[in-house]
Coordinates of C-alpha atoms in Angstrom, one line a residue:
M1 CA 24.1 10.4 47.0
I2 CA 27.6 11.1 45.9
G3 CA 28.9 9.3 42.8
L4 CA 32.4 9.2 41.3
C5 CA 32.7 7.8 37.8
L6 CA 36.0 6.7 36.4
S7 CA 36.1 5.6 32.7
L8 CA 38.6 2.8 32.3
G9 CA 39.7 0.4 29.6
L10 CA 38.4 -3.2 29.8
L11 CA 35.9 -4.0 32.4
A12 CA 33.2 -6.5 33.4
G13 CA 30.7 -7.4 30.7
A14 CA 27.1 -8.0 31.3
P15 CA 25.0 -10.3 29.1
L16 CA 22.0 -8.0 28.7
A17 CA 21.6 -5.1 26.4
H18 CA 19.9 -2.2 28.1
V19 CA 19.4 0.5 25.5
A20 CA 15.7 1.0 24.9
A21 CA 14.6 0.9 21.3
P22 CA 13.2 4.1 19.9
P23 CA 9.5 4.3 19.0
A24 CA 8.8 2.3 15.9
Q25 CA 8.7 4.5 12.8
A26 CA 7.1 3.6 9.5
A27 CA 10.1 2.8 7.3
A28 CA 10.1 3.9 3.7
P29 CA 9.8 1.0 1.2
V30 CA 13.1 -0.1 -0.2
A31 CA 13.7 -2.2 -3.3
V32 CA 14.2 -6.0 -3.0
T33 CA 16.4 -7.8 -5.5
V34 CA 14.3 -10.4 -7.3
L35 CA 16.7 -12.5 -9.4
N36 CA 15.7 -13.2 -13.0
G37 CA 12.2 -11.7 -12.3
D38 CA 11.6 -11.5 -16.1
F39 CA 12.5 -15.2 -16.6
A40 CA 14.9 -14.2 -19.4
Q41 CA 17.8 -16.4 -18.2
P42 CA 19.0 -18.7 -19.5
A43 CA 18.4 -17.4 -23.0
F44 CA 16.8 -19.6 -25.5
A45 CA 15.9 -19.7 -29.1
G46 CA 12.5 -20.5 -30.5
V47 CA 8.9 -20.0 -29.2
N48 CA 9.4 -21.8 -25.8
T49 CA 11.7 -23.9 -23.7
A50 CA 11.4 -26.3 -20.9
V51 CA 14.7 -25.3 -19.3
N52 CA 14.0 -24.0 -15.9
P53 CA 14.8 -20.3 -15.2
H54 CA 17.9 -19.3 -13.3
A55 CA 17.6 -18.4 -9.6
W56 CA 14.1 -20.0 -9.4
S57 CA 13.5 -23.5 -7.9
V58 CA 10.8 -25.7 -9.3
G59 CA 9.3 -28.1 -6.7
P60 CA 11.9 -28.8 -4.0
T61 CA 14.3 -25.9 -3.2
A62 CA 17.4 -28.1 -3.2
G63 CA 19.1 -27.1 -6.4
V64 CA 16.8 -26.3 -9.4
G65 CA 14.3 -29.0 -8.4
T66 CA 12.2 -30.7 -11.0
N67 CA 13.8 -30.5 -14.5
G68 CA 11.5 -29.0 -17.0
G69 CA 9.1 -28.0 -14.3
V70 CA 8.0 -24.8 -16.1
V71 CA 7.7 -23.8 -19.7
R72 CA 9.0 -20.3 -20.7
W73 CA 7.5 -18.5 -23.7
N74 CA 9.4 -15.9 -25.7
A75 CA 8.3 -12.3 -25.8
V76 CA 6.5 -12.5 -29.1
T77 CA 4.3 -15.5 -28.1
S78 CA 3.8 -14.3 -24.5
G79 CA 2.3 -11.1 -25.9
H80 CA 3.5 -9.1 -22.8
P81 CA 3.1 -5.4 -23.4
D82 CA 6.7 -4.7 -22.4
G83 CA 8.1 -7.6 -24.5
L84 CA 9.0 -9.9 -21.6
T85 CA 9.5 -13.6 -21.5
A86 CA 6.9 -15.4 -19.4
A87 CA 6.9 -18.5 -17.3
M88 CA 4.0 -20.9 -17.4
L89 CA 3.0 -22.5 -14.2
R90 CA 2.4 -26.2 -14.7
L91 CA 0.9 -29.1 -12.8
P92 CA -1.1 -28.1 -9.7
N93 CA 1.3 -29.6 -7.2
E94 CA 3.6 -27.3 -5.2
A95 CA 5.9 -30.1 -4.1
T96 CA 6.9 -31.0 -7.6
H97 CA 6.1 -27.9 -9.7
G98 CA 5.7 -24.9 -7.5
L99 CA 7.8 -22.0 -8.8
K100 CA 9.9 -20.6 -5.9
Q101 CA 12.5 -18.0 -5.0
R102 CA 13.9 -16.6 -1.7
L103 CA 13.6 -12.8 -1.5
R104 CA 17.2 -12.0 -0.7
G105 CA 17.9 -9.2 1.7
V106 CA 14.4 -9.3 3.2
R107 CA 14.5 -9.3 7.0
G108 CA 12.2 -11.2 9.3
G109 CA 9.4 -8.9 10.4
A110 CA 9.6 -6.8 7.2
R111 CA 6.4 -5.8 5.4
V112 CA 6.9 -7.1 1.9
T113 CA 5.0 -6.1 -1.3
V114 CA 5.5 -8.3 -4.3
T115 CA 4.3 -7.0 -7.7
Y116 CA 4.0 -9.1 -10.9
D117 CA 2.1 -9.5 -14.1
E118 CA -0.3 -12.4 -14.9
S119 CA -2.0 -13.8 -18.0
P120 CA -3.9 -17.0 -19.0
S121 CA -1.9 -19.5 -21.0
V122 CA -1.0 -19.1 -24.6
S123 CA -0.3 -22.8 -25.1
Q124 CA -1.8 -24.6 -28.1
G125 CA -2.5 -27.4 -25.6
C126 CA -5.3 -25.4 -23.9
T127 CA -8.9 -25.8 -24.9
A128 CA -11.3 -22.9 -25.1
A129 CA -13.2 -24.2 -22.1
A130 CA -10.0 -24.2 -20.0
L131 CA -9.5 -20.5 -20.7
A132 CA -13.0 -19.1 -20.9
Q133 CA -13.2 -18.3 -17.1
G134 CA -9.5 -17.5 -16.6
Q135 CA -7.0 -19.8 -14.9
T136 CA -6.4 -20.3 -11.2
Y137 CA -3.2 -20.4 -9.2
T138 CA -1.9 -19.5 -5.7
V139 CA 0.8 -17.1 -4.6
Q140 CA 2.3 -17.0 -1.1
G141 CA 5.1 -15.3 0.7
A142 CA 6.5 -17.2 3.8
G143 CA 4.7 -15.5 6.7
G144 CA 1.6 -14.6 4.8
A145 CA -1.5 -16.6 3.8
R146 CA -1.7 -18.6 0.6
T147 CA -3.7 -16.4 -1.8
N148 CA -6.0 -17.7 -4.5
R149 CA -5.8 -15.8 -7.8
T150 CA -7.6 -16.1 -11.2
T151 CA -6.3 -14.6 -14.4
L152 CA -8.4 -12.7 -16.9
P153 CA -10.1 -15.0 -19.5
T154 CA -9.0 -15.3 -23.1
T155 CA -11.2 -16.4 -26.0
E156 CA -9.2 -15.5 -29.1
K157 CA -6.5 -17.4 -31.0
L158 CA -3.7 -15.8 -33.0
P159 CA -3.0 -16.7 -36.6
S160 CA -0.1 -18.8 -35.3
N161 CA -2.7 -20.9 -33.5
Y162 CA -1.4 -19.8 -30.1
W163 CA -3.9 -18.3 -27.7
K164 CA -3.9 -14.5 -27.4
S165 CA -2.7 -13.5 -23.9
A166 CA -4.7 -11.2 -21.6
W167 CA -2.2 -9.5 -19.3
R168 CA -3.1 -8.0 -16.0
T169 CA -0.2 -5.9 -14.9
G170 CA 0.8 -4.7 -11.4
V171 CA -0.8 -7.5 -9.4
T172 CA 0.3 -7.3 -5.8
L173 CA 0.8 -9.5 -2.8
T174 CA 1.6 -8.1 0.7
F175 CA 2.7 -10.1 3.7
T176 CA 4.9 -9.8 6.8
A177 CA 8.0 -12.0 6.5
W178 CA 8.2 -14.6 9.2
G179 CA 12.0 -14.9 8.9
N180 CA 15.0 -13.8 6.8
E181 CA 14.7 -14.3 3.1
P182 CA 11.1 -15.6 3.0
L183 CA 10.2 -18.0 0.2
L184 CA 7.9 -16.7 -2.6
T185 CA 5.9 -19.4 -4.2
F186 CA 3.6 -19.5 -7.3
T187 CA 1.6 -22.7 -7.9
S188 CA -0.9 -23.6 -10.6
T189 CA -4.3 -24.9 -9.4
V190 CA -5.7 -25.5 -12.8
P191 CA -7.9 -28.6 -12.5
A192 CA -6.5 -31.8 -14.0
A193 CA -9.2 -31.9 -16.6
Q194 CA -8.1 -28.6 -18.0
N195 CA -4.3 -28.5 -17.6
N196 CA -3.5 -30.9 -20.4
N197 CA -1.0 -32.9 -18.3
G198 CA 0.6 -29.7 -17.1
N199 CA 0.9 -28.1 -20.5
C200 CA -1.8 -25.5 -19.9
G201 CA -1.2 -23.1 -17.1
P202 CA -1.2 -19.4 -16.2
L203 CA 1.7 -17.1 -17.1
I204 CA 3.8 -15.0 -14.7
T205 CA 6.5 -12.4 -15.4
N206 CA 7.9 -9.1 -14.3
V207 CA 8.2 -10.1 -10.6
R208 CA 9.6 -7.4 -8.4
A209 CA 9.3 -6.5 -4.7
T210 CA 9.8 -3.9 -2.0
Q211 CA 10.0 -4.1 1.8
E212 CA 9.4 -1.9 4.7
P213 CA 12.2 -3.1 7.1
P214 CA 11.4 -3.5 10.8
P215 CA 12.9 -1.1 13.3
V216 CA 16.1 -2.1 15.0
D217 CA 15.5 -3.7 18.4
K218 CA 18.1 -2.8 20.9
T219 CA 16.4 -4.5 23.8
I220 CA 17.4 -8.1 22.8
P221 CA 19.7 -9.5 25.4
A222 CA 23.2 -10.5 24.3
G223 CA 22.5 -14.0 25.6
A224 CA 19.3 -14.3 23.5
L225 CA 20.5 -13.3 20.0
P226 CA 18.5 -14.7 17.0
A227 CA 19.9 -17.9 15.6
S228 CA 22.2 -17.9 12.6
E229 CA 20.6 -19.0 9.3
A230 CA 22.2 -20.6 6.2
F231 CA 21.0 -20.9 2.7
L232 CA 22.3 -22.4 -0.5
G233 CA 20.4 -20.9 -3.3
N234 CA 16.7 -21.2 -2.3
D235 CA 17.4 -24.1 0.0
R236 CA 17.7 -23.7 3.7
R237 CA 20.9 -25.5 4.9
N238 CA 22.6 -26.4 8.2
T239 CA 24.7 -23.6 9.6
A240 CA 27.7 -25.9 10.0
D241 CA 27.6 -26.6 6.3
A242 CA 28.0 -22.9 5.5
V243 CA 30.7 -22.5 8.0
A244 CA 32.6 -25.4 6.5
Y245 CA 32.4 -23.8 3.1
C246 CA 33.3 -20.2 4.1
N247 CA 36.1 -21.4 6.4
G248 CA 37.7 -23.6 3.7
A249 CA 39.7 -20.7 2.0
A250 CA 40.7 -17.2 3.0
N251 CA 38.6 -15.3 0.5
R252 CA 35.9 -17.8 -0.2
C253 CA 33.2 -15.7 1.5
T254 CA 32.6 -12.0 2.0
F255 CA 31.2 -10.6 5.2
T256 CA 28.8 -7.6 4.8
A257 CA 27.5 -5.9 7.9
E258 CA 23.9 -4.6 8.0
D259 CA 24.8 -1.1 9.2
D260 CA 21.3 -0.2 10.2
Y261 CA 21.1 -3.1 12.6
S262 CA 24.7 -3.0 14.0
F263 CA 25.6 -0.7 16.9
S264 CA 27.7 -0.1 19.9
Y265 CA 26.2 0.1 23.4
Y266 CA 26.7 -0.2 27.1
A267 CA 25.6 -3.3 28.9
P268 CA 23.6 -2.8 32.2
A269 CA 25.8 -1.8 35.2
R270 CA 26.5 -4.6 37.6
V271 CA 27.9 -4.5 41.2
A272 CA 31.5 -5.8 41.4
A273 CA 32.4 -7.5 44.7
E274 CA 31.2 -6.3 48.1
T275 CA 29.7 -3.1 49.6
Y276 CA 31.9 -1.3 52.1
F277 CA 30.4 0.5 55.1
N278 CA 32.3 3.3 57.0
C279 CA 31.1 3.0 60.6
T280 CA 34.0 5.2 61.9
R281 CA 34.2 9.0 62.5
N282 CA 36.8 9.5 59.9
T283 CA 37.1 9.6 56.1
L284 CA 38.6 6.3 54.9
N285 CA 40.8 5.8 51.9
R286 CA 41.3 2.2 50.9
T287 CA 42.5 0.2 47.8
R288 CA 40.3 -2.6 46.6
P289 CA 40.8 -5.1 43.7
V290 CA 38.3 -5.1 40.9
S291 CA 38.2 -8.2 38.6
T292 CA 36.4 -7.9 35.4
A293 CA 35.5 -10.1 32.4
N294 CA 33.9 -9.5 29.0
R295 CA 33.0 -12.2 26.6
T296 CA 31.6 -12.7 23.0
Y297 CA 28.2 -14.1 22.3
S298 CA 27.7 -16.1 19.0
D299 CA 26.0 -19.3 18.1
L300 CA 28.3 -20.2 15.2
P301 CA 30.2 -23.5 15.4
A302 CA 33.6 -23.3 17.1
A303 CA 35.3 -24.0 13.8
A304 CA 34.3 -20.5 12.6
G305 CA 36.6 -18.9 15.2
L306 CA 34.0 -16.3 16.0
P307 CA 34.9 -16.0 18.8
S308 CA 38.4 -17.3 18.9
T309 CA 38.9 -20.1 21.5
G310 CA 42.6 -19.7 22.0
T311 CA 45.8 -18.0 20.9
A312 CA 45.9 -19.6 17.4
A313 CA 46.0 -17.5 14.3
P314 CA 42.6 -16.1 13.2
T315 CA 40.4 -18.5 11.1
N316 CA 39.5 -17.7 7.6
M317 CA 36.0 -16.6 8.7
A318 CA 37.5 -14.4 11.4
Q319 CA 39.6 -12.7 8.7
Q320 CA 36.6 -12.3 6.5
Y321 CA 34.7 -10.6 9.4
T322 CA 37.6 -8.2 10.0
Q323 CA 37.9 -7.4 6.3
G324 CA 34.2 -6.7 6.1
T325 CA 33.9 -4.6 9.3
G326 CA 37.3 -3.2 9.9
L327 CA 37.0 -4.5 13.5
T328 CA 39.6 -6.7 15.3
P329 CA 38.0 -7.3 18.6
A330 CA 39.4 -9.0 21.7
W331 CA 36.8 -11.7 21.7
N332 CA 37.1 -12.6 25.4
T333 CA 38.8 -10.3 27.9
S334 CA 39.6 -10.3 31.7
Q335 CA 41.5 -7.8 33.8
D336 CA 42.4 -7.1 37.5
R337 CA 42.6 -3.5 38.7
Q338 CA 43.3 -1.7 41.9
V339 CA 40.7 1.0 42.6
T340 CA 41.2 3.7 45.4
E341 CA 38.0 4.0 47.3
I342 CA 37.1 7.1 49.4
V343 CA 34.4 6.6 51.9
Q344 CA 32.9 9.4 54.2
P345 CA 31.7 8.6 57.7
A346 CA 28.3 7.0 57.9
E347 CA 28.3 6.2 54.2
A348 CA 28.4 3.0 52.1
S349 CA 30.6 2.5 49.1
W350 CA 30.4 0.0 46.3
I351 CA 31.8 -0.5 42.8
E352 CA 29.8 -0.9 39.6
T353 CA 31.1 -1.8 36.2
Q354 CA 29.5 -1.3 32.8
A355 CA 30.8 -3.1 29.7
A356 CA 31.2 -1.5 26.3
R357 CA 29.7 -3.8 23.7
R358 CA 29.5 -4.0 19.9
R359 CA 26.6 -5.9 18.2
T360 CA 27.2 -6.7 14.5
E361 CA 24.5 -8.2 12.3
G362 CA 25.4 -9.3 8.7
W363 CA 25.9 -11.9 6.0
F364 CA 28.7 -14.1 4.9
T365 CA 28.1 -14.7 1.1
A366 CA 29.8 -16.5 -1.7
T367 CA 29.0 -16.8 -5.4
T368 CA 30.3 -20.1 -6.6
K369 CA 28.9 -20.1 -10.1
A370 CA 28.2 -16.7 -11.8
T371 CA 25.4 -18.2 -14.0
D372 CA 23.7 -20.2 -11.2
P373 CA 22.4 -18.3 -8.2
N374 CA 21.1 -21.6 -6.8
S375 CA 24.8 -22.3 -5.9
D376 CA 25.2 -19.1 -3.8
W377 CA 26.0 -19.6 -0.1
R378 CA 24.5 -17.1 2.4
L379 CA 25.0 -17.2 6.1
H380 CA 23.2 -14.7 8.4
T381 CA 24.6 -14.2 11.9
V382 CA 24.7 -11.8 14.8
L383 CA 27.9 -11.3 16.9
D384 CA 28.0 -9.4 20.2
H385 CA 31.5 -8.8 21.4
P386 CA 33.6 -6.3 23.5
S387 CA 33.5 -2.9 21.8
T388 CA 36.4 -1.6 19.9
D389 CA 35.2 2.0 19.8
L390 CA 33.9 2.6 23.4
S391 CA 35.7 2.4 26.7
D392 CA 34.2 0.3 29.5
R393 CA 33.1 2.1 32.6
I394 CA 33.8 1.7 36.3
Y395 CA 31.9 3.7 39.0
Q396 CA 32.7 4.3 42.7
R397 CA 29.2 4.7 44.2
T398 CA 28.6 6.1 47.7
G399 CA 25.5 6.9 49.6
P400 CA 24.1 7.3 53.2
L401 CA 23.6 4.2 55.3
T402 CA 20.2 2.7 55.5
A403 CA 18.4 2.4 58.8
S404 CA 19.4 -1.2 59.2
E405 CA 23.0 -0.4 58.3
K406 CA 23.2 2.4 60.9
Q407 CA 21.8 0.0 63.5
R408 CA 24.6 -2.4 62.6
C409 CA 27.2 0.3 63.0
Q410 CA 25.8 1.2 66.4
S411 CA 25.8 -2.4 67.8
D412 CA 28.0 -3.4 70.6
R413 CA 31.6 -4.2 70.0
P414 CA 32.1 -7.9 69.9
S415 CA 33.9 -9.2 73.1
A416 CA 34.3 -12.2 75.3
V417 CA 31.9 -12.8 78.2
T418 CA 32.9 -10.8 81.4
P419 CA 34.9 -13.2 83.7
V420 CA 33.8 -14.3 87.3
G421 CA 34.0 -11.4 89.8
A422 CA 32.3 -8.9 87.7
T423 CA 30.2 -7.8 90.6
S424 CA 32.9 -8.0 93.3
P425 CA 34.7 -4.8 94.6
A426 CA 38.1 -4.1 93.0
G427 CA 41.3 -4.9 94.9
A428 CA 41.3 -8.3 96.4
E429 CA 42.7 -11.3 94.6
R430 CA 41.2 -14.7 94.9

């Protein structure tokens, strides 16, 4: 089979990615940012405070949740070996008092390891019986099972009449994240008879995490990209809400691409128009038109302007995307070309096109209050658009005729039925 490949500018796009993913490799663990993992913020004076810690939600994830849902103890009273503030888990009810934070930057499918320190309560409101066997709580990362834990016991009081802590450091939880930014939740399960109306619960501090990111999957079709996800602090929000916020001002959000999961590629080749058969005895040269189209795939609301729907000026989010990536793609393209086709005798000829594509995965983010991470907007999205760094391809393909095609070439020439007199001798007219 003879093939002629011409690399041209903008050609037909195909909706399916075709580059096979490499064999999965065990990724090295990378640090995950746990905000206020030592519960030091906001700062407070005195032995303890009922002001909820920044970046954590208590009970519902909308805003900070329940006011006064946890009690934080200062470094002296908590007795932590590294001098850290500690948060005391309170009533055994996740809906109203579970301590929660989304693990920012964690991807769905990542293997996550959370490490933290635990101790029984130091509260004066605890009885000896409540602490003698340790205190119970659960910890869960979204995608993993809820795990029951019990602290070490404590039996000694300090001269200040607070209980002496019994820290177990380096406690770990491992799970596979079911989606982006999984929710980490700590919940007291101390029985009502022992929790003194929520004022006697286990202590948590020094929360940190790592992840083993999943390998990039280049087999996902452009028409089946993962859905965009939006968060406000720890709360999951509607994508349209995040778009409305980011699109409200030119520099309101910043787009950051995830380079390890963004790449250029060629879509699968597709046949353009008809196949041409040369049934003659001569080489044929012919000019044929080739019409091509290449579009962008995105599930963002049209207001985002990704892709643009007309000739209007780029939206604020489109400008944020360009500033973050350096890309100014033509979101939707079409073109008509004339291709000279050379066909040898007894050969077939056809045209294939292969679109150059760019897939970009990343986050639009905005910090609205420097002291309140629960007011941060984050919008994760995947865009698949015509490439800006690869040329599309067009192929003239030729090859021998198949048996059925040869049979067609050898068939009788179409003609009208022979008139009356076909069997009569020539000469006489009737």
